[in-house]
Amino acid sequence: MDYDIKDINLAEEGKNKIEWADNNMPVLRKIREDFEREKPLKGVRIAACLHVTTETANLMRTLKAGGAEIALTASNPLSTQDYTAAALVKEYGISVFAIKGEDNDTYYKHIDSALSIKPMITMDDGADLVSTIHTKKRDLLEHIIGGTEETTTGVIRLVSMAKQKVLEYPIIAVNNAMTKHFFDNRYGTGQSSLDGILRATNVLIAGLNFVVAGYGWCGKGVAMRAKGAGARVIITEIDPIKALEASMDGFWVLPMEEAAKIGDIFLTVTGNKNVISEEHFKLMKDGAIVANSGHFNVEINLEALEKIAVSKREVRQFVKEYKLPNGNRVNILADGRLVNLSAAEGHPAMVMDMSFANQALSALHILNHHKEIGKTVIDVPEHIDRNIAKLKLETMGIDIDTLTPEQEEYLSGWQEGT
Ligand code: NAD
Ligand code: ADE
């Protein structure tokens, strides 16, 4: 079996942590048990480009239990847990090509290695597999029946490909499932981004001005948790409706140019580029902390910061201090890469359980329905989404009511009024 990881001797630590995560992934575990029995993915080759975490390991175990042959590569150069990669290879017999801190060339070399299995299904987080296949490895297209996509930025890229009629196979947008973005993007990113900032800096959040750029699903979660930790939360937005929502949720809404002057901590989570740029760095207070949880490392203009800084040094792991000509220092966390996966462990297993249940069942749906879907991006079928919600509630021991026949009739009629 082919692989490229940091150190196979980390496998025992990885196995313990993968099993720990599995304890909080009951929905995925149930799917794994069904897959084990029925082998619905027998002989299916899957290339996956996902953050190599303990939660991802449990998804890989599930696909393998279903009979799939898998190659896993990282979806970010800083998000790999080397112990997880080691355990996947040694304990679970899965090909992994990922090393935490790999440079850009190695990142793409690893994508090429994963693609060497000639996948029938691609499983992406950010659409790097799809874009590599469509630009540099078109010979692989003949084997591919479809794919899945985990995150907002990946879905945006794929929808753009479909609109331009260059997408060559069907993709299920896992991110768009209610049981994904309602929980993973909001509560997952909310908690794990603060976790990343805290592990990197150990600052007290209470009393600080915490600027969140973007009040989408992730931004709402981060704002909620920063407020809970005692920060004064400031939101920056470009969408008037989201800005209004942030304001009525009780947050202070400002343009970045104003927020830059008063923020102590900045977190970008927009999926957009240059949200914090040269002019904003120049306005920041001494000691400002700047991080990103959006998918790509383009939200903070580091190139501009590198140009204007008079010096740069690493002051703690994952913290680089840049000194500006005005004497102020700006601290960039994790080189502007996803702070929750670089400086912490990403979202907890409890929430990834639903995201990855969607991935496993979407891979199966692609296998069984790819011919009907066409070369486009579709949502996770509603019955899959609702079933995952039902299973998750069951595993949490939460019962809910069901409609009575009288209520069903009332809700489907129009005659009854005051
Ligand atoms: P979303 O579309 O729900 O929200 C993004 C928000 O950013 C929107 O409200 C948009 O109006 C706003 N925005 C865009 N440009 C802006 C700008 N220049 N200034 C201020 N606001 C701006 O998306 P989301 O689901 O919240 O995802 C955001 C990013 O986070 C994406 O890149 C996504 O892939 C990524 N993501 C990361 C994690 C993680 O683990 N770190 C998890 C899920 C999603
Ligand atoms: N994205 C965010 N958190 C994650 C995790 N724990 N595993 C895989 N992908 C993630």
Short mmCIF file of C-alpha atoms and ligand atoms in Angstrom, two decimals:
data_model
loop_
_atom_site.label_atom_id
_atom_site.label_comp_id
_atom_site.label_asym_id
_atom_site.label_seq_id
_atom_site.Cartn_x
_atom_site.Cartn_y
_atom_site.Cartn_z
CA MET A 1 0.00 0.00 0.00
CA ASP A 2 1.33 3.42 -1.02
CA TYR A 3 1.46 6.33 1.47
CA ASP A 4 3.40 9.44 2.47
CA ILE A 5 3.03 10.53 6.09
CA LYS A 6 5.22 12.05 8.80
CA ASP A 7 5.85 9.13 11.16
CA ILE A 8 4.23 5.69 11.27
CA ASN A 9 5.24 5.37 14.96
CA LEU A 10 2.49 7.85 15.88
CA ALA A 11 -0.13 5.22 15.02
CA GLU A 12 -1.00 4.17 18.59
CA GLU A 13 -1.77 7.76 19.66
CA GLY A 14 -3.83 8.13 16.49
CA LYS A 15 -5.83 4.94 17.09
CA ASN A 16 -6.72 5.99 20.65
CA LYS A 17 -7.86 9.41 19.48
CA ILE A 18 -9.82 8.00 16.51
CA GLU A 19 -11.67 5.66 18.90
CA TRP A 20 -12.28 8.60 21.28
CA ALA A 21 -13.86 10.57 18.41
CA ASP A 22 -15.89 7.50 17.38
CA ASN A 23 -17.59 7.54 20.80
CA ASN A 24 -19.25 10.81 19.72
CA MET A 25 -20.12 9.73 16.18
CA PRO A 26 -23.08 7.35 16.71
CA VAL A 27 -24.87 8.16 13.44
CA LEU A 28 -21.76 7.49 11.36
CA ARG A 29 -21.16 4.33 13.42
CA LYS A 30 -24.63 3.04 12.55
CA ILE A 31 -23.95 3.69 8.87
CA ARG A 32 -20.63 1.85 9.27
CA GLU A 33 -22.39 -1.18 10.75
CA ASP A 34 -24.91 -1.19 7.87
CA PHE A 35 -22.09 -0.80 5.32
CA GLU A 36 -20.11 -3.61 6.97
CA ARG A 37 -23.08 -5.97 6.53
CA GLU A 38 -24.22 -4.90 3.06
CA LYS A 39 -20.95 -3.82 1.35
CA PRO A 40 -22.75 -1.32 -0.90
CA LEU A 41 -19.47 0.32 -2.03
CA LYS A 42 -17.75 -2.94 -2.97
CA GLY A 43 -15.03 -2.25 -5.55
CA VAL A 44 -15.67 1.52 -5.65
CA ARG A 45 -12.46 3.61 -5.74
CA ILE A 46 -12.75 6.87 -3.81
CA ALA A 47 -10.17 9.69 -3.71
CA ALA A 48 -10.81 11.95 -0.71
CA CYS A 49 -9.30 15.41 -0.14
CA LEU A 50 -10.37 16.25 3.42
CA HIS A 51 -8.80 17.61 6.60
CA VAL A 52 -6.95 14.58 8.00
CA THR A 53 -8.50 14.50 11.48
CA THR A 54 -9.78 11.77 13.79
CA GLU A 55 -13.32 12.50 12.56
CA THR A 56 -12.26 12.09 8.94
CA ALA A 57 -10.57 8.83 9.95
CA ASN A 58 -13.95 7.51 11.09
CA LEU A 59 -15.48 8.48 7.75
CA MET A 60 -12.66 6.64 5.96
CA ARG A 61 -13.29 3.55 8.15
CA THR A 62 -16.97 3.73 7.19
CA LEU A 63 -16.27 3.88 3.45
CA LYS A 64 -13.80 1.02 3.78
CA ALA A 65 -16.34 -1.03 5.76
CA GLY A 66 -18.69 -0.55 2.79
CA GLY A 67 -16.11 -2.17 0.51
CA ALA A 68 -14.51 0.96 -1.02
CA GLU A 69 -10.84 1.34 -1.90
CA ILE A 70 -9.69 4.74 -0.64
CA ALA A 71 -6.82 7.20 -1.03
CA LEU A 72 -6.87 10.20 1.31
CA THR A 73 -5.00 13.47 0.87
CA ALA A 74 -5.20 16.68 2.95
CA SER A 75 -7.45 19.60 2.00
CA ASN A 76 -5.10 22.11 3.64
CA PRO A 77 -1.32 22.01 4.23
CA LEU A 78 -1.72 22.78 7.96
CA SER A 79 -4.79 20.73 8.92
CA THR A 80 -3.30 17.24 9.05
CA GLN A 81 -2.99 15.42 12.38
CA ASP A 82 0.14 13.34 11.80
CA TYR A 83 -0.93 10.78 14.42
CA THR A 84 -4.26 10.28 12.60
CA ALA A 85 -2.48 9.80 9.28
CA ALA A 86 -0.19 7.19 10.89
CA ALA A 87 -3.10 5.24 12.41
CA LEU A 88 -5.06 5.27 9.17
CA VAL A 89 -2.12 3.64 7.40
CA LYS A 90 -0.98 1.21 10.09
CA GLU A 91 -4.17 0.30 11.93
CA TYR A 92 -6.83 0.66 9.23
CA GLY A 93 -4.90 -0.09 6.02
CA ILE A 94 -5.88 3.16 4.27
CA SER A 95 -3.56 5.02 1.87
CA VAL A 96 -2.83 8.54 3.17
CA PHE A 97 -0.74 11.27 1.55
CA ALA A 98 -0.53 14.14 4.04
CA ILE A 99 2.01 15.76 6.36
CA LYS A 100 1.24 18.71 8.64
CA GLY A 101 3.17 21.79 7.44
CA GLU A 102 3.81 20.45 3.92
CA ASP A 103 4.68 23.12 1.34
CA ASN A 104 2.44 23.94 -1.62
CA ASP A 105 4.35 21.67 -4.04
CA THR A 106 4.05 18.70 -1.68
CA TYR A 107 0.35 19.50 -1.14
CA TYR A 108 -0.29 19.18 -4.89
CA LYS A 109 2.07 16.19 -5.23
CA HIS A 110 -0.05 14.47 -2.59
CA ILE A 111 -3.23 15.27 -4.52
CA ASP A 112 -1.64 13.63 -7.58
CA SER A 113 -0.73 10.56 -5.48
CA ALA A 114 -4.31 10.18 -4.23
CA LEU A 115 -5.60 10.52 -7.79
CA SER A 116 -3.33 7.70 -8.91
CA ILE A 117 -5.98 5.21 -7.72
CA LYS A 118 -8.08 6.41 -10.70
CA PRO A 119 -11.10 7.34 -8.58
CA MET A 120 -14.68 6.58 -9.51
CA ILE A 121 -15.89 9.04 -6.85
CA THR A 122 -14.15 12.21 -5.58
CA MET A 123 -14.81 13.51 -2.07
CA ASP A 124 -13.61 17.11 -1.74
CA ASP A 125 -13.38 19.83 0.91
CA GLY A 126 -12.71 22.97 -1.16
CA ALA A 127 -12.86 21.43 -4.67
CA ASP A 128 -9.10 20.98 -5.16
CA LEU A 129 -9.55 17.41 -6.46
CA VAL A 130 -12.20 18.47 -8.96
CA SER A 131 -10.18 21.45 -10.16
CA THR A 132 -6.97 19.37 -10.50
CA ILE A 133 -8.84 16.70 -12.48
CA HIS A 134 -10.52 19.26 -14.76
CA THR A 135 -7.34 21.24 -15.45
CA LYS A 136 -4.42 18.80 -15.32
CA LYS A 137 -5.72 15.23 -15.25
CA ARG A 138 -8.58 15.05 -17.71
CA ASP A 139 -7.63 11.47 -18.62
CA LEU A 140 -9.14 10.46 -15.25
CA LEU A 141 -12.60 11.74 -16.21
CA GLU A 142 -13.48 8.51 -18.03
CA HIS A 143 -13.44 6.59 -14.70
CA ILE A 144 -15.38 9.13 -12.63
CA ILE A 145 -19.11 8.81 -11.97
CA GLY A 146 -19.50 11.66 -9.48
CA GLY A 147 -18.34 13.42 -6.35
CA THR A 148 -19.26 15.13 -3.12
CA GLU A 149 -18.25 18.53 -1.70
CA GLU A 150 -17.98 19.38 1.99
CA THR A 151 -17.68 23.16 2.26
CA THR A 152 -19.23 26.50 1.21
CA THR A 153 -16.17 27.65 -0.77
CA GLY A 154 -16.00 24.34 -2.64
CA VAL A 155 -19.70 24.55 -3.52
CA ILE A 156 -19.22 28.13 -4.81
CA ARG A 157 -16.36 26.97 -7.09
CA LEU A 158 -18.34 23.97 -8.37
CA VAL A 159 -21.52 25.95 -9.04
CA SER A 160 -19.36 28.40 -11.01
CA MET A 161 -17.97 25.46 -13.05
CA ALA A 162 -21.49 24.12 -13.68
CA LYS A 163 -22.70 27.60 -14.76
CA GLN A 164 -19.81 27.87 -17.21
CA LYS A 165 -20.69 24.33 -18.43
CA VAL A 166 -17.21 23.00 -17.70
CA LEU A 167 -18.16 20.60 -14.90
CA GLU A 168 -17.84 17.07 -16.27
CA TYR A 169 -19.60 15.02 -13.59
CA PRO A 170 -22.34 15.31 -10.94
CA ILE A 171 -21.53 16.56 -7.46
CA ILE A 172 -23.58 16.45 -4.27
CA ALA A 173 -23.17 19.63 -2.20
CA VAL A 174 -22.95 18.07 1.26
CA ASN A 175 -22.49 21.58 2.72
CA ASN A 176 -26.03 22.48 1.67
CA ALA A 177 -27.66 19.79 3.81
CA MET A 178 -29.45 21.30 6.82
CA THR A 179 -27.79 18.69 9.03
CA LYS A 180 -24.44 20.01 7.78
CA HIS A 181 -24.28 23.82 7.64
CA PHE A 182 -26.82 24.52 10.42
CA PHE A 183 -24.58 22.67 12.87
CA ASP A 184 -21.03 22.19 11.51
CA ASN A 185 -20.60 25.71 10.08
CA ARG A 186 -22.38 27.40 13.00
CA TYR A 187 -21.68 25.50 16.22
CA GLY A 188 -18.59 23.66 14.93
CA THR A 189 -16.78 26.72 13.55
CA GLY A 190 -18.08 28.82 16.44
CA GLN A 191 -16.47 26.63 19.08
CA SER A 192 -13.37 25.39 17.24
CA SER A 193 -12.30 28.85 16.00
CA LEU A 194 -12.25 30.15 19.57
CA ASP A 195 -10.44 26.94 20.54
CA GLY A 196 -7.76 27.63 17.88
CA ILE A 197 -7.32 31.27 18.94
CA LEU A 198 -7.09 30.26 22.61
CA ARG A 199 -4.63 27.41 22.07
CA ALA A 200 -2.40 29.67 19.94
CA THR A 201 -2.50 32.75 22.20
CA ASN A 202 -3.97 31.90 25.64
CA VAL A 203 -5.56 35.39 25.76
CA LEU A 204 -8.53 36.24 27.96
CA ILE A 205 -11.39 36.96 25.58
CA ALA A 206 -13.57 38.68 28.20
CA GLY A 207 -13.54 42.45 27.77
CA LEU A 208 -11.84 42.44 24.34
CA ASN A 209 -13.20 43.89 21.08
CA PHE A 210 -13.65 40.81 18.87
CA VAL A 211 -14.18 41.59 15.17
CA VAL A 212 -15.87 38.90 13.05
CA ALA A 213 -15.74 39.49 9.29
CA GLY A 214 -18.75 37.77 7.70
CA TYR A 215 -22.09 37.00 9.38
CA GLY A 216 -22.91 33.85 7.43
CA TRP A 217 -23.33 30.41 9.01
CA CYS A 218 -19.79 30.30 10.40
CA GLY A 219 -19.68 33.97 11.40
CA LYS A 220 -22.93 33.67 13.39
CA GLY A 221 -21.46 30.78 15.37
CA VAL A 222 -18.19 32.59 16.09
CA ALA A 223 -20.02 35.79 17.13
CA MET A 224 -22.32 33.83 19.45
CA ARG A 225 -19.44 32.06 21.18
CA ALA A 226 -17.21 35.17 21.42
CA LYS A 227 -20.12 37.02 23.04
CA GLY A 228 -20.55 34.10 25.44
CA ALA A 229 -16.88 34.40 26.39
CA GLY A 230 -17.42 38.06 27.32
CA ALA A 231 -16.13 39.91 24.26
CA ARG A 232 -17.68 43.03 22.70
CA VAL A 233 -18.42 41.58 19.27
CA ILE A 234 -18.19 43.72 16.13
CA ILE A 235 -19.44 42.39 12.78
CA THR A 236 -18.32 43.51 9.32
CA GLU A 237 -20.47 42.53 6.32
CA ILE A 238 -21.10 43.39 2.67
CA ASP A 239 -24.66 41.97 2.58
CA PRO A 240 -27.28 44.42 3.90
CA ILE A 241 -29.60 41.64 5.09
CA LYS A 242 -26.89 39.83 7.05
CA ALA A 243 -25.72 43.17 8.48
CA LEU A 244 -29.26 43.92 9.63
CA GLU A 245 -29.56 40.46 11.16
CA ALA A 246 -26.26 40.96 13.02
CA SER A 247 -27.45 44.31 14.31
CA MET A 248 -30.78 42.91 15.54
CA ASP A 249 -28.94 39.97 17.12
CA GLY A 250 -27.34 42.63 19.29
CA PHE A 251 -23.96 43.02 17.60
CA TRP A 252 -22.17 46.22 16.64
CA VAL A 253 -21.89 46.47 12.83
CA LEU A 254 -19.09 48.56 11.34
CA PRO A 255 -17.10 48.79 8.10
CA MET A 256 -13.69 47.11 8.43
CA GLU A 257 -11.99 50.50 8.15
CA GLU A 258 -13.63 51.53 11.46
CA ALA A 259 -13.42 48.09 13.11
CA ALA A 260 -9.69 47.92 12.32
CA LYS A 261 -9.02 50.87 14.67
CA ILE A 262 -10.65 49.32 17.73
CA GLY A 263 -10.38 45.51 17.36
CA ASP A 264 -8.23 43.42 19.69
CA ILE A 265 -8.95 40.13 17.86
CA PHE A 266 -10.00 39.79 14.20
CA LEU A 267 -11.40 36.62 12.65
CA THR A 268 -12.28 36.43 8.95
CA VAL A 269 -14.85 33.85 7.88
CA THR A 270 -16.25 35.12 4.59
CA GLY A 271 -14.96 32.81 1.83
CA ASN A 272 -13.78 36.02 0.13
CA LYS A 273 -10.32 37.50 -0.51
CA ASN A 274 -8.43 40.51 0.93
CA VAL A 275 -11.07 41.17 3.57
CA ILE A 276 -8.28 42.47 5.81
CA SER A 277 -5.85 44.41 3.64
CA GLU A 278 -2.87 46.77 3.81
CA GLU A 279 -4.89 49.86 4.79
CA HIS A 280 -6.53 47.92 7.66
CA PHE A 281 -3.21 46.67 9.12
CA LYS A 282 -1.98 50.28 9.24
CA LEU A 283 -5.00 51.28 11.35
CA MET A 284 -4.72 48.44 13.90
CA LYS A 285 -3.79 48.84 17.57
CA ASP A 286 -0.46 47.54 18.86
CA GLY A 287 -0.72 43.79 19.59
CA ALA A 288 -3.81 43.09 17.44
CA ILE A 289 -4.45 39.37 16.86
CA VAL A 290 -5.57 38.43 13.35
CA ALA A 291 -6.85 34.98 12.32
CA ASN A 292 -8.93 33.28 9.63
CA SER A 293 -11.41 30.40 9.63
CA GLY A 294 -12.52 30.72 6.01
CA HIS A 295 -11.48 27.89 3.69
CA PHE A 296 -8.54 29.47 1.86
CA ASN A 297 -5.68 31.60 3.19
CA VAL A 298 -6.67 34.56 1.02
CA GLU A 299 -8.95 36.43 3.43
CA ILE A 300 -6.03 38.23 5.15
CA ASN A 301 -3.68 39.98 2.69
CA LEU A 302 -0.43 38.55 4.04
CA GLU A 303 1.52 39.54 0.95
CA ALA A 304 0.78 43.21 1.66
CA LEU A 305 1.67 42.76 5.34
CA GLU A 306 4.98 41.11 4.42
CA LYS A 307 5.76 44.10 2.19
CA ILE A 308 5.05 46.84 4.73
CA ALA A 309 6.43 45.08 7.85
CA VAL A 310 9.88 46.12 9.09
CA SER A 311 10.40 42.80 10.91
CA LYS A 312 8.75 39.43 11.48
CA ARG A 313 9.34 36.75 14.12
CA GLU A 314 7.58 33.68 15.53
CA VAL A 315 6.61 34.54 19.11
CA ARG A 316 4.70 31.32 19.92
CA GLN A 317 3.75 28.27 17.89
CA PHE A 318 1.18 29.46 15.30
CA VAL A 319 1.77 33.16 16.15
CA LYS A 320 3.86 35.41 13.87
CA GLU A 321 4.44 38.98 15.02
CA TYR A 322 4.85 41.60 12.28
CA LYS A 323 6.22 45.01 13.26
CA LEU A 324 4.93 47.94 11.21
CA PRO A 325 6.79 51.20 10.43
CA ASN A 326 4.56 53.01 13.01
CA GLY A 327 5.95 50.69 15.72
CA ASN A 328 2.70 48.69 16.17
CA ARG A 329 2.77 44.90 16.18
CA VAL A 330 0.21 42.70 14.35
CA ASN A 331 0.04 39.01 15.31
CA ILE A 332 -1.03 36.63 12.55
CA LEU A 333 -2.22 33.17 13.63
CA ALA A 334 -1.43 30.01 11.62
CA ASP A 335 -0.21 31.98 8.59
CA GLY A 336 -3.78 33.00 7.87
CA ARG A 337 -4.87 29.39 7.33
CA LEU A 338 -7.96 27.88 9.01
CA VAL A 339 -7.10 28.60 12.65
CA ASN A 340 -9.49 25.98 14.04
CA LEU A 341 -7.79 23.14 12.16
CA SER A 342 -4.23 24.49 12.24
CA ALA A 343 -3.91 25.50 15.90
CA ALA A 344 -6.66 23.23 17.31
CA GLU A 345 -8.33 19.98 16.23
CA GLY A 346 -11.18 21.28 14.08
CA HIS A 347 -14.82 20.72 14.94
CA PRO A 348 -15.65 18.21 17.64
CA ALA A 349 -16.76 14.71 16.64
CA MET A 350 -20.29 15.32 17.94
CA VAL A 351 -20.98 17.73 15.05
CA MET A 352 -18.80 16.06 12.39
CA ASP A 353 -20.96 12.97 12.99
CA MET A 354 -23.76 14.59 10.93
CA SER A 355 -21.47 16.15 8.30
CA PHE A 356 -19.80 12.82 7.62
CA ALA A 357 -23.03 10.80 7.77
CA ASN A 358 -24.08 13.08 4.88
CA GLN A 359 -20.78 12.34 3.09
CA ALA A 360 -21.12 8.55 3.43
CA LEU A 361 -24.76 8.48 2.31
CA SER A 362 -24.11 10.98 -0.51
CA ALA A 363 -21.30 8.77 -1.87
CA LEU A 364 -23.80 5.89 -1.93
CA HIS A 365 -26.45 8.11 -3.58
CA ILE A 366 -23.96 9.13 -6.30
CA LEU A 367 -23.15 5.48 -6.93
CA ASN A 368 -26.81 4.56 -7.36
CA HIS A 369 -28.13 7.69 -9.13
CA HIS A 370 -25.26 9.36 -11.03
CA LYS A 371 -26.83 8.69 -14.42
CA GLU A 372 -30.02 10.59 -13.55
CA ILE A 373 -28.24 13.62 -12.08
CA GLY A 374 -26.21 14.94 -15.01
CA LYS A 375 -23.18 17.24 -14.96
CA THR A 376 -24.40 19.55 -12.24
CA VAL A 377 -24.33 20.31 -8.51
CA ILE A 378 -27.29 19.02 -6.49
CA ASP A 379 -28.26 19.18 -2.83
CA VAL A 380 -28.29 16.17 -0.52
CA PRO A 381 -31.72 14.53 -1.04
CA GLU A 382 -34.14 15.70 1.64
CA HIS A 383 -34.94 12.17 2.86
CA ILE A 384 -31.24 11.60 3.66
CA ASP A 385 -30.96 14.95 5.47
CA ARG A 386 -34.10 14.38 7.58
CA ASN A 387 -33.14 10.80 8.38
CA ILE A 388 -29.75 11.97 9.71
CA ALA A 389 -31.55 14.53 11.92
CA LYS A 390 -33.89 11.80 13.22
CA LEU A 391 -31.02 9.42 13.96
CA LYS A 392 -29.01 12.16 15.67
CA LEU A 393 -31.96 13.05 17.91
CA GLU A 394 -32.41 9.37 18.80
CA THR A 395 -28.76 9.04 19.77
CA MET A 396 -29.11 12.18 21.91
CA GLY A 397 -32.14 10.66 23.68
CA ILE A 398 -34.45 13.45 22.48
CA ASP A 399 -38.08 12.64 21.59
CA ILE A 400 -40.27 14.98 19.56
CA ASP A 401 -44.01 15.11 18.82
CA THR A 402 -45.68 13.87 15.64
CA LEU A 403 -48.54 15.55 13.79
CA THR A 404 -52.02 14.21 14.60
CA PRO A 405 -54.22 13.39 11.55
CA GLU A 406 -56.31 16.46 12.46
CA GLN A 407 -53.20 18.69 12.43
CA GLU A 408 -52.04 17.25 9.12
CA GLU A 409 -55.41 18.02 7.57
CA TYR A 410 -55.41 21.55 9.04
CA LEU A 411 -51.93 22.29 7.70
CA SER A 412 -52.80 21.11 4.21
CA GLY A 413 -56.11 23.01 3.99
CA TRP A 414 -57.12 26.63 3.48
CA GLN A 415 -60.84 26.72 4.37
CA GLU A 416 -60.48 27.10 8.12
CA GLY A 417 -59.88 30.69 9.33
CA THR A 418 -60.83 32.79 12.36
P1 NAD B 1 -21.74 32.02 4.15
O1 NAD B 1 -21.93 32.25 2.70
O2 NAD B 1 -22.89 31.54 4.97
O3 NAD B 1 -21.21 33.36 4.83
C1 NAD B 1 -20.19 34.17 4.33
C2 NAD B 1 -20.56 35.62 4.71
O4 NAD B 1 -19.45 36.46 4.43
C3 NAD B 1 -21.76 36.14 3.91
O5 NAD B 1 -22.75 36.66 4.79
C4 NAD B 1 -21.15 37.24 3.04
O6 NAD B 1 -22.05 38.31 2.80
C5 NAD B 1 -19.96 37.68 3.91
N1 NAD B 1 -18.91 38.36 3.16
C6 NAD B 1 -18.44 38.14 1.91
N2 NAD B 1 -17.46 39.00 1.60
C7 NAD B 1 -17.28 39.80 2.69
C8 NAD B 1 -16.41 40.89 3.00
N3 NAD B 1 -15.53 41.36 2.10
N4 NAD B 1 -16.51 41.46 4.23
C9 NAD B 1 -17.41 41.02 5.15
N5 NAD B 1 -18.26 40.00 4.90
C10 NAD B 1 -18.19 39.38 3.70
O7 NAD B 1 -20.51 31.02 4.28
P2 NAD B 1 -20.09 30.11 5.55
O8 NAD B 1 -20.77 28.80 5.43
O9 NAD B 1 -20.23 30.92 6.76
O10 NAD B 1 -18.54 29.85 5.19
C11 NAD B 1 -17.59 30.87 5.24
C12 NAD B 1 -16.20 30.31 4.94
O11 NAD B 1 -15.84 29.37 5.95
C13 NAD B 1 -16.10 29.53 3.63
O12 NAD B 1 -14.82 29.71 3.09
C14 NAD B 1 -16.27 28.09 4.07
O13 NAD B 1 -15.79 27.18 3.14
C15 NAD B 1 -15.51 28.11 5.36
N6 NAD B 1 -15.79 27.06 6.36
C16 NAD B 1 -14.79 26.81 7.24
C17 NAD B 1 -14.99 25.87 8.22
C18 NAD B 1 -13.87 25.59 9.18
O14 NAD B 1 -13.83 24.51 9.73
N7 NAD B 1 -13.00 26.54 9.41
C19 NAD B 1 -16.19 25.17 8.32
C20 NAD B 1 -17.22 25.48 7.42
C21 NAD B 1 -17.01 26.45 6.44
N1 ADE B 2 -13.73 20.61 9.20
C1 ADE B 2 -13.89 21.25 10.37
N2 ADE B 2 -13.62 20.45 11.41
C2 ADE B 2 -13.28 19.25 10.90
C3 ADE B 2 -12.89 18.02 11.49
N3 ADE B 2 -12.81 17.85 12.80
N4 ADE B 2 -12.59 17.01 10.65
C4 ADE B 2 -12.68 17.18 9.29
N5 ADE B 2 -13.04 18.31 8.69
C5 ADE B 2 -13.35 19.35 9.49
#
